[in-house]
Short mmCIF file of N, CA and C and ligand atoms in Angstrom, two decimals:
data_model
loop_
_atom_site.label_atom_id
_atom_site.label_comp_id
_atom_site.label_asym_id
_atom_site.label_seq_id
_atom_site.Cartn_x
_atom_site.Cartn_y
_atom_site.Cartn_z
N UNK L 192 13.34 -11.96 7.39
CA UNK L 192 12.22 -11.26 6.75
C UNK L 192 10.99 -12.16 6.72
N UNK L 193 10.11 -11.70 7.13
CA UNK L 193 8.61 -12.44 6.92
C UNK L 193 7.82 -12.47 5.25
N UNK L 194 8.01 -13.61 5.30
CA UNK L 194 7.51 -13.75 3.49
C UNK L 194 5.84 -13.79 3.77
N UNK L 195 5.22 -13.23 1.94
CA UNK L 195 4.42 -13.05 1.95
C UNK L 195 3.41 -14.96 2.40
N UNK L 196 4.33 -15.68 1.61
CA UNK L 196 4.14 -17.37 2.13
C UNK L 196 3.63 -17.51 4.22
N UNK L 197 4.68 -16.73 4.76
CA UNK L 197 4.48 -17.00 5.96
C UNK L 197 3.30 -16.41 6.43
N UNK L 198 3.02 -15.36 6.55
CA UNK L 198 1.31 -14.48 6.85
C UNK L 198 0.30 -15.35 6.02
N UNK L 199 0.33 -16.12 5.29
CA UNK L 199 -1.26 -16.97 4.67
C UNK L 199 -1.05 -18.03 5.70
N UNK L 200 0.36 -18.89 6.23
CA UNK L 200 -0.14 -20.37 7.03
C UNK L 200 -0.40 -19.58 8.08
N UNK L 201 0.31 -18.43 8.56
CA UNK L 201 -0.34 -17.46 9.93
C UNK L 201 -2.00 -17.29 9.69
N UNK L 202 -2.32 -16.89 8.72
CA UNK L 202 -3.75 -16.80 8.60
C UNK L 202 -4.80 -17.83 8.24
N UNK L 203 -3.96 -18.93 8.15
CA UNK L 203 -4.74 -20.51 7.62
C UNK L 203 -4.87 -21.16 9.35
N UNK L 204 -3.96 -21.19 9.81
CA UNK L 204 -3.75 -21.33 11.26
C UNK L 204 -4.29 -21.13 12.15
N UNK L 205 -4.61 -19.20 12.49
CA UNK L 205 -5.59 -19.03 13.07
C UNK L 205 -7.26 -19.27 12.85
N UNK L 206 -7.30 -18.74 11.20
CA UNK L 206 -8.76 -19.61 10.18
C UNK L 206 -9.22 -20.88 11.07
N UNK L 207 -8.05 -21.86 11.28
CA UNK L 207 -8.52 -23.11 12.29
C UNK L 207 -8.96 -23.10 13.31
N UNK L 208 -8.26 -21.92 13.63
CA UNK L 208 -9.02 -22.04 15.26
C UNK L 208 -10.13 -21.05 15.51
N UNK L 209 -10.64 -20.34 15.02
CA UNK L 209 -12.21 -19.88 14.38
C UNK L 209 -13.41 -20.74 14.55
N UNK L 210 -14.34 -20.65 15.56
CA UNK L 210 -15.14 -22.01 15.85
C UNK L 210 -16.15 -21.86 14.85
N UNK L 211 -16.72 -20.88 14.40
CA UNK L 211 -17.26 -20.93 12.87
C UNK L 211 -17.02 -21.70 11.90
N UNK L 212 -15.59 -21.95 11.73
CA UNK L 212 -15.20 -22.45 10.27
C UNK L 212 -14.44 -23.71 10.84
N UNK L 213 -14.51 -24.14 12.46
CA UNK L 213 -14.12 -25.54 12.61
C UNK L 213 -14.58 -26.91 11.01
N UNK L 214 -15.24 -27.07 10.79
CA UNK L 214 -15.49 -28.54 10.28
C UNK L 214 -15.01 -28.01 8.38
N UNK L 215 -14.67 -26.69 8.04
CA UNK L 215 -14.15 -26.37 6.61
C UNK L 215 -12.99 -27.50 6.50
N UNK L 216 -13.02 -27.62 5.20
CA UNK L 216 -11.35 -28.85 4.55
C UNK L 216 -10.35 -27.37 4.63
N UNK L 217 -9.48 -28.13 4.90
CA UNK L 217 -7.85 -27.22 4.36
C UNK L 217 -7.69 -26.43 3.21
N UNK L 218 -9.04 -27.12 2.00
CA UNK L 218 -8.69 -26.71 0.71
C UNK L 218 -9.81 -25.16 1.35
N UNK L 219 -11.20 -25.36 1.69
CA UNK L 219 -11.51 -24.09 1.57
C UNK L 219 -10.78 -23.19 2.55
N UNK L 220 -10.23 -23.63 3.93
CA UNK L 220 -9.37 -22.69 4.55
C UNK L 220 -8.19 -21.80 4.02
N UNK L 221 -7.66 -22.31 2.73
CA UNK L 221 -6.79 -22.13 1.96
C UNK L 221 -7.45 -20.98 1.18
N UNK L 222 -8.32 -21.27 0.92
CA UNK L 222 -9.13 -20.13 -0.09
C UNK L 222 -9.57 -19.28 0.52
N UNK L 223 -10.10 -19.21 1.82
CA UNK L 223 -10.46 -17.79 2.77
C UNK L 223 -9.15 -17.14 2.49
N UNK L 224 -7.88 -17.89 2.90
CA UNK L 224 -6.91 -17.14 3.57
C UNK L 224 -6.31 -16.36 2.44
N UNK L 225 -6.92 -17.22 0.99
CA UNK L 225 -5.88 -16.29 0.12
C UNK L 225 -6.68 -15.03 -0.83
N UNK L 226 -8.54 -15.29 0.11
CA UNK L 226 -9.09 -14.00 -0.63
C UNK L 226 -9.01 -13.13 0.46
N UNK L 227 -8.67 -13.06 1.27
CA UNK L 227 -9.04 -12.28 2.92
C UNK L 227 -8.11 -11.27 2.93
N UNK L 228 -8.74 -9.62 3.36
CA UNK L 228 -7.96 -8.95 3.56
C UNK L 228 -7.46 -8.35 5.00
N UNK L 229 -6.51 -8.03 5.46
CA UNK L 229 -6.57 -7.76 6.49
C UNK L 229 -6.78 -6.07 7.16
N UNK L 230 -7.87 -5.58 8.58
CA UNK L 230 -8.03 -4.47 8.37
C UNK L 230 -7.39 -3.94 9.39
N UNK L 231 -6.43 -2.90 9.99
CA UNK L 231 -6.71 -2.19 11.56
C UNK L 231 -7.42 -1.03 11.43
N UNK L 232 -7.93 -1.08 12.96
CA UNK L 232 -8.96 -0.05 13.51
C UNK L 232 -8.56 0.61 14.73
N UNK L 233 -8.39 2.00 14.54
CA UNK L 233 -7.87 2.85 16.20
C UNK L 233 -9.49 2.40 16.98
N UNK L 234 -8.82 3.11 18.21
CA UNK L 234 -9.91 2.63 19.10
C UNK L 234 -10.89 4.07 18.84
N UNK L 235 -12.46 3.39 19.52
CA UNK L 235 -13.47 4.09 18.52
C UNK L 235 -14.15 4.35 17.42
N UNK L 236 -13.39 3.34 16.42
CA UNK L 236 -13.45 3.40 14.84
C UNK L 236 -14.69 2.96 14.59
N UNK L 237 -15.66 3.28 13.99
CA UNK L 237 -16.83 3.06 13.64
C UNK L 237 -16.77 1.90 12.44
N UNK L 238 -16.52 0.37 12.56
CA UNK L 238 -16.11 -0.50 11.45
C UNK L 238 -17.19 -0.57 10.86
N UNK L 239 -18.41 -0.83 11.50
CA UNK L 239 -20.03 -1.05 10.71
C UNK L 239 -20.36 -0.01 11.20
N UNK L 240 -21.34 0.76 10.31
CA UNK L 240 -22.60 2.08 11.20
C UNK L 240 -24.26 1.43 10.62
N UNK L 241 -24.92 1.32 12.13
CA UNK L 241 -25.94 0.80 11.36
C UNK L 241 -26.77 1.16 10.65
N UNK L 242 -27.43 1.21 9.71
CA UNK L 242 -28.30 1.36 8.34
C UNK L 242 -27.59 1.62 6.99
N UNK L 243 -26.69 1.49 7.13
CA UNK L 243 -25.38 1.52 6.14
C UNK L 243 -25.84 0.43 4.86
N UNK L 244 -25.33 0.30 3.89
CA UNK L 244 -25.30 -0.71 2.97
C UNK L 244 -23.72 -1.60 3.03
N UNK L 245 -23.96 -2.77 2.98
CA UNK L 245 -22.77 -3.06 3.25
C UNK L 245 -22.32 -4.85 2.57
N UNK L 246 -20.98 -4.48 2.10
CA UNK L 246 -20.62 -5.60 1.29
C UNK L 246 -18.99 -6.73 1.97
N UNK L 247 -19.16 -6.24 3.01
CA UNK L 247 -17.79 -7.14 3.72
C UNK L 247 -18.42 -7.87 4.93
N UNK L 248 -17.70 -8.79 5.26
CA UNK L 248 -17.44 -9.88 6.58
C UNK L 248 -16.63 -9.37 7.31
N UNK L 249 -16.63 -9.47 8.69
CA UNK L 249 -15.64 -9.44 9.06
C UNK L 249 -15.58 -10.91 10.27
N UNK L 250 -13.79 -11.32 10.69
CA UNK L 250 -13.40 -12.04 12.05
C UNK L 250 -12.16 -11.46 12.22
N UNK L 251 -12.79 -11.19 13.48
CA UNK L 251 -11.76 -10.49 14.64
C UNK L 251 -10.84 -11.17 14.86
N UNK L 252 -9.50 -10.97 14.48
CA UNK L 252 -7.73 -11.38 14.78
C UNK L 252 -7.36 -11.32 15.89
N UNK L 253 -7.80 -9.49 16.47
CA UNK L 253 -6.93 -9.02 17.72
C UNK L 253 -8.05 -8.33 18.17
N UNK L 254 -7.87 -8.12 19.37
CA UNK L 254 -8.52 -6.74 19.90
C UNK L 254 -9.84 -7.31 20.29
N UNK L 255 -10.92 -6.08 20.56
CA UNK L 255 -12.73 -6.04 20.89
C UNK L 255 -13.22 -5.45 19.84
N UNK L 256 -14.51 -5.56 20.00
CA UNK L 256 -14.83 -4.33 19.61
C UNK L 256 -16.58 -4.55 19.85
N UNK L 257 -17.51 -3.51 20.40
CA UNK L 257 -18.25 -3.27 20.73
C UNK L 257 -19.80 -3.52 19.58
N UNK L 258 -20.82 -4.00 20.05
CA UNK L 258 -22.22 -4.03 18.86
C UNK L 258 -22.92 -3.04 19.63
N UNK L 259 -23.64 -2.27 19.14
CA UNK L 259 -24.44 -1.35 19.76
C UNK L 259 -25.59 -1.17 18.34
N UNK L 260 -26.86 -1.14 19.27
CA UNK L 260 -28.05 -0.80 17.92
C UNK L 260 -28.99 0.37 18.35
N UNK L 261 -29.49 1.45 17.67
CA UNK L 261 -30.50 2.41 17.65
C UNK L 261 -31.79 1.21 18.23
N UNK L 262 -32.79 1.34 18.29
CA UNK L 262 -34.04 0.34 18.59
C UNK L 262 -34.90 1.89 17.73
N UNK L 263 -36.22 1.23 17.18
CA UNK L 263 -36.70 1.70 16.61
C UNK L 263 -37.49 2.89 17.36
N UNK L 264 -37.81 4.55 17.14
CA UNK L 264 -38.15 5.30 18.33
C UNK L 264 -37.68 5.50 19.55
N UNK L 265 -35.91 5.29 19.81
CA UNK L 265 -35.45 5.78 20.55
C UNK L 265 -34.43 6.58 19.91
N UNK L 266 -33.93 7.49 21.02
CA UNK L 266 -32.71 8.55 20.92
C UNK L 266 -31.25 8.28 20.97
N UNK L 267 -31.34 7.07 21.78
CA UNK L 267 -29.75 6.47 22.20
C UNK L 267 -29.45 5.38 21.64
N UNK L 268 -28.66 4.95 21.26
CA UNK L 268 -28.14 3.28 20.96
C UNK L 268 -27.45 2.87 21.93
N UNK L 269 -27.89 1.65 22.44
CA UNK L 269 -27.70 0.67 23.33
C UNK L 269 -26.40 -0.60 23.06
N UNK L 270 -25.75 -0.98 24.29
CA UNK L 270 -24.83 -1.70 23.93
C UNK L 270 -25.25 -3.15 23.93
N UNK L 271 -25.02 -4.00 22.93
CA UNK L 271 -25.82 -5.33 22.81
C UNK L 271 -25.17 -6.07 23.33
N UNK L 272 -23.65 -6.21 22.93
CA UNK L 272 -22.55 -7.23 23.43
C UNK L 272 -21.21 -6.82 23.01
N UNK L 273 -20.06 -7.77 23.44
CA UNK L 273 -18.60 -7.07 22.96
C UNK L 273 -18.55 -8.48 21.89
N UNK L 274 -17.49 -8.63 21.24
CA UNK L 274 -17.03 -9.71 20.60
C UNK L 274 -15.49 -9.44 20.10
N UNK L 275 -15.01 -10.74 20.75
CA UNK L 275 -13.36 -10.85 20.47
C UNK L 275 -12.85 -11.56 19.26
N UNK L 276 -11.29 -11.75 19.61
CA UNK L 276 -10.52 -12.06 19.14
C UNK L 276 -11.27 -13.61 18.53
N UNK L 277 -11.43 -14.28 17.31
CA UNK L 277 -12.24 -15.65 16.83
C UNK L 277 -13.43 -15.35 17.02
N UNK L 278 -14.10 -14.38 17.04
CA UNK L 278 -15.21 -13.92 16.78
C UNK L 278 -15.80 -13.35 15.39
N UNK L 279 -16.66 -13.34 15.06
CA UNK L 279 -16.92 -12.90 13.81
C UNK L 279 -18.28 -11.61 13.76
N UNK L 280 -19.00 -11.12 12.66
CA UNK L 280 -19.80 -10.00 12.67
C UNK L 280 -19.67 -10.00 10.83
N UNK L 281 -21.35 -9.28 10.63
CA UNK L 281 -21.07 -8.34 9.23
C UNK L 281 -21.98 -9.71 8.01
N UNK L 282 -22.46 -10.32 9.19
CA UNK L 282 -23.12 -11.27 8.15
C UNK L 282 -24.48 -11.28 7.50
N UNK L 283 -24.66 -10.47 8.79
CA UNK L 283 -26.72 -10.30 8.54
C UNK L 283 -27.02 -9.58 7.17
N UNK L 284 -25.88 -8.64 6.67
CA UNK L 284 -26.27 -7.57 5.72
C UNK L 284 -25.99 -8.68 4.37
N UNK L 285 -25.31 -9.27 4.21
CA UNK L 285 -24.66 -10.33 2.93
C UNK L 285 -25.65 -11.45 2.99
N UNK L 286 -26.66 -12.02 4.20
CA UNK L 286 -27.13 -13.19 3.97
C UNK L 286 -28.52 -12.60 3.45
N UNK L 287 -28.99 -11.49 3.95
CA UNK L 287 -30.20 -10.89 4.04
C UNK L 287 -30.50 -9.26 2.65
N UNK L 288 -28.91 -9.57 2.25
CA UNK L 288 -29.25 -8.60 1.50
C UNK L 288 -30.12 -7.05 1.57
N UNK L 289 -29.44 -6.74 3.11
CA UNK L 289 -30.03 -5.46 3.52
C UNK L 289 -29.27 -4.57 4.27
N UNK L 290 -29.92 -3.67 5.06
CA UNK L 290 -28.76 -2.62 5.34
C UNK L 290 -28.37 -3.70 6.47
N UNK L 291 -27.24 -2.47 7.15
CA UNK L 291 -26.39 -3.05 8.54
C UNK L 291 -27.51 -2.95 9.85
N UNK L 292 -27.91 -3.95 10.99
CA UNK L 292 -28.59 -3.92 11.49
C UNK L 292 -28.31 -3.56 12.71
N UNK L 293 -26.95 -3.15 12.77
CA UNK L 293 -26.35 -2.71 14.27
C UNK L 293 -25.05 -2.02 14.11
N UNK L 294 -24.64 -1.27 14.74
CA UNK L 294 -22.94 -0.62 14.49
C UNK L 294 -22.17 -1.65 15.18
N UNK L 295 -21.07 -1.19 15.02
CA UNK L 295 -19.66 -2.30 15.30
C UNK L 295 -18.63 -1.21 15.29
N UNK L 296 -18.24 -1.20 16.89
CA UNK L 296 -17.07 0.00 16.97
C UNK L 296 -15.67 -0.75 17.85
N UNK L 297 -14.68 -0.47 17.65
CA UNK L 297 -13.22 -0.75 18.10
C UNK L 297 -13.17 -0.46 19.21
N UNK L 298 -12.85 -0.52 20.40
CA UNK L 298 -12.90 -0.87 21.75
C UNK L 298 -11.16 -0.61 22.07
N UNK L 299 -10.31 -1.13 21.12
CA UNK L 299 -9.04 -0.50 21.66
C UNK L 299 -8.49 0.10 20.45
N UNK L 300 -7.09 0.87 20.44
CA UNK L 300 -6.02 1.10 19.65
C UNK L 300 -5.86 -0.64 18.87
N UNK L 301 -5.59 -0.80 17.70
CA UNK L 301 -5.07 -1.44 17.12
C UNK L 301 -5.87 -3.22 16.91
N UNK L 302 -6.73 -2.75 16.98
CA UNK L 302 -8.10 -4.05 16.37
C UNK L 302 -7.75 -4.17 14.95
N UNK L 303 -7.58 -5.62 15.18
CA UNK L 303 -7.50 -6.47 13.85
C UNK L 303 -8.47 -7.13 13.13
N UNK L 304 -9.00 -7.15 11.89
CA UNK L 304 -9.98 -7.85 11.47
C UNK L 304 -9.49 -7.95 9.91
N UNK L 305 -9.54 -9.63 9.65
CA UNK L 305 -9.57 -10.34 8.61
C UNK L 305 -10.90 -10.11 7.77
N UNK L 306 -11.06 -9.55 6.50
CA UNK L 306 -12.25 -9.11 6.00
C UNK L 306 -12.44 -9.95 4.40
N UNK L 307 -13.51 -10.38 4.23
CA UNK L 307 -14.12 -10.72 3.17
C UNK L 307 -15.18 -10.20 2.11
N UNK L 308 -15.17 -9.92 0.79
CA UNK L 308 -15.98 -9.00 0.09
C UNK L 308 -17.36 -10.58 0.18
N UNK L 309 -18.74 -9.67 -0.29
CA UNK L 309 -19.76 -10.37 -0.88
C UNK L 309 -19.32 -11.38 -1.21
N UNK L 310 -18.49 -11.47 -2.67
CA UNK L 310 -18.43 -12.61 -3.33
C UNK L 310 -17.90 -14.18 -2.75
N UNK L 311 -16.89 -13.62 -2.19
CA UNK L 311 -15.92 -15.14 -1.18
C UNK L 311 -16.26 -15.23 -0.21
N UNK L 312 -17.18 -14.79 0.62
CA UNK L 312 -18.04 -15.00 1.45
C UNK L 312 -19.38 -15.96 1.32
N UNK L 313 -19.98 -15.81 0.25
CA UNK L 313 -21.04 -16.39 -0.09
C UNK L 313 -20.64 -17.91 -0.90
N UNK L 314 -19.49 -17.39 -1.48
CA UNK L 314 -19.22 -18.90 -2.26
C UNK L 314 -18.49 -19.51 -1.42
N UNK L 315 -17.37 -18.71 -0.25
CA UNK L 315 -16.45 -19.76 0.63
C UNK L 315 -17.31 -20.52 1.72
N UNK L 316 -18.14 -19.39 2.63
CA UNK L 316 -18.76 -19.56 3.82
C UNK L 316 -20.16 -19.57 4.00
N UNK L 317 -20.97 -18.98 2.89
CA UNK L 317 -22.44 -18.29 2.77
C UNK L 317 -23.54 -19.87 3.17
N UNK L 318 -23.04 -20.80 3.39
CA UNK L 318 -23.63 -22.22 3.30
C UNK L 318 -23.95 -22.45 4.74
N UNK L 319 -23.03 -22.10 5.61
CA UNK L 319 -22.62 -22.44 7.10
C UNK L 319 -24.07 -22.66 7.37
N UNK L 320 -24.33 -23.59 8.43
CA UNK L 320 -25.61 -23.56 8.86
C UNK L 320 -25.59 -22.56 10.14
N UNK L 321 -24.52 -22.60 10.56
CA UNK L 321 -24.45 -21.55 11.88
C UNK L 321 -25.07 -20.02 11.77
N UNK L 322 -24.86 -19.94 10.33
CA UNK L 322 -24.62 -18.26 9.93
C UNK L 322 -26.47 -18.29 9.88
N UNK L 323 -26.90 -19.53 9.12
CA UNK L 323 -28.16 -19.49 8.52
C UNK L 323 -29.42 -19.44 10.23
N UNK L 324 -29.17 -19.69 11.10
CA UNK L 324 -29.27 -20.51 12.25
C UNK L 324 -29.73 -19.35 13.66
N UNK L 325 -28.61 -18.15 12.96
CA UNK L 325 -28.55 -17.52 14.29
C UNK L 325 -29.85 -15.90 13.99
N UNK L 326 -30.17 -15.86 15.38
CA UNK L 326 -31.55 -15.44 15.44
C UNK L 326 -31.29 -14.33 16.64
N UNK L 327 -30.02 -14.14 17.13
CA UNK L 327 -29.52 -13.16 18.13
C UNK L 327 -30.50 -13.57 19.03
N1 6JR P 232 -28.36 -8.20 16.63
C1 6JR P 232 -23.59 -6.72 12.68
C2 6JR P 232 -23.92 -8.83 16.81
C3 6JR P 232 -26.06 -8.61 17.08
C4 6JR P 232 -27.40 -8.58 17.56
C5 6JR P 232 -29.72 -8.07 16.74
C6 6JR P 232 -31.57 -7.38 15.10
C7 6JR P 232 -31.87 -7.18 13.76
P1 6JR P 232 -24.74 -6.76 9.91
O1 6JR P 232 -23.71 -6.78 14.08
O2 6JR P 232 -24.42 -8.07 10.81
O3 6JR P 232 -23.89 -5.58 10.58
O4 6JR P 232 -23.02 -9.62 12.62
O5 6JR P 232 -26.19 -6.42 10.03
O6 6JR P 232 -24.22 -7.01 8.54
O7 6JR P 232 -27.69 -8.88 18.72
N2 6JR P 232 -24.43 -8.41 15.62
N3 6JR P 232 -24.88 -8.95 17.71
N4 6JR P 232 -26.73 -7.89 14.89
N5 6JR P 232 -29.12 -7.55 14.66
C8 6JR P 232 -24.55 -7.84 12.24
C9 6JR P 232 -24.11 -8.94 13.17
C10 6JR P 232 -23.63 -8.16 14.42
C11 6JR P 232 -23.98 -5.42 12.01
C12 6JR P 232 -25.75 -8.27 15.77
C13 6JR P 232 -28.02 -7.88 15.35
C14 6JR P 232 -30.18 -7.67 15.50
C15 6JR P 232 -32.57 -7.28 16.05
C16 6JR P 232 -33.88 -6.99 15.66
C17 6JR P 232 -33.19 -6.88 13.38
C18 6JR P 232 -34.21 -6.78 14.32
#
């Protein structure tokens, strides 16, 4: 039987290999892993919709999943990029305190994503200079 013990070093483990959160101590990796929830998504699943209000993080476990954004005065939304498995998303709205600035859709059956509310986000990770840094 898989104890609830074994899925946190599974999730402290992979946490490591996350190039985001490379240089974190063990102690805060420990603390992602034990506020973090885990999500699946069928393929197509609309995880972010953009202009949404929104209070979670997400890093991708398993799977793709697609960014696509409206542009201001057009009809279609455009595909920006894919992002995998140690990839992350869902930050712009928590650092910036505004809506979602792009959708985020599931790409296959059975996408995995490790998710974080506002709060353990900002106090675990909200510091990163990476997060502060990036300018798409
Ligand atoms: N742009 C998430 C991934 C991009 C990207 C460009 C932009 C904004 P969120 O999509 O966080 O939710 O994590 O807003 O909470 O090229 N993502 N690639 N966002 N915004 C977002 C990111 C992720 C959606 C992107 C993103 C822009 C361009 C012009 C304002 C003005």
């Amino acid at each position: 039987m898989r104890t609830g013990l074994q899925r946190l070093e599974d999730n402290i483990n992979f946490l490591r290999s996350v190039p985001l959160l490379k240089d974190l101590s063990s102690d805060v990796l420990a603390k992602i892993a034990d506020a973090l929830e885990v999500e699946f998504y069928p393929a197509g699943a609309h995880i972010i919709r953009q202009g949404a209000s929104g209070d979670t993080f997400f890093i991708i476990s398993a799977g793709s999943v697609k960014v696509t954004q409206r542009l201001a005065g057009r009809r279609e939304d455009e595909d920006i990029r894919t992002l995998q498995r140690g990839d992350y998303f869902g930050e712009q709205a928590l650092l910036k305190e505004d809506c979602r600035t792009a959708s985020v859709i599931a790409l296959q059956p059975g996408v995995e994503c490790l998710t974080l509310d506002r709060e353990s986000f900002i106090q675990l990770i909200g510091d990163l200079s990476e997060l502060h840094e990036k300018d798409y």
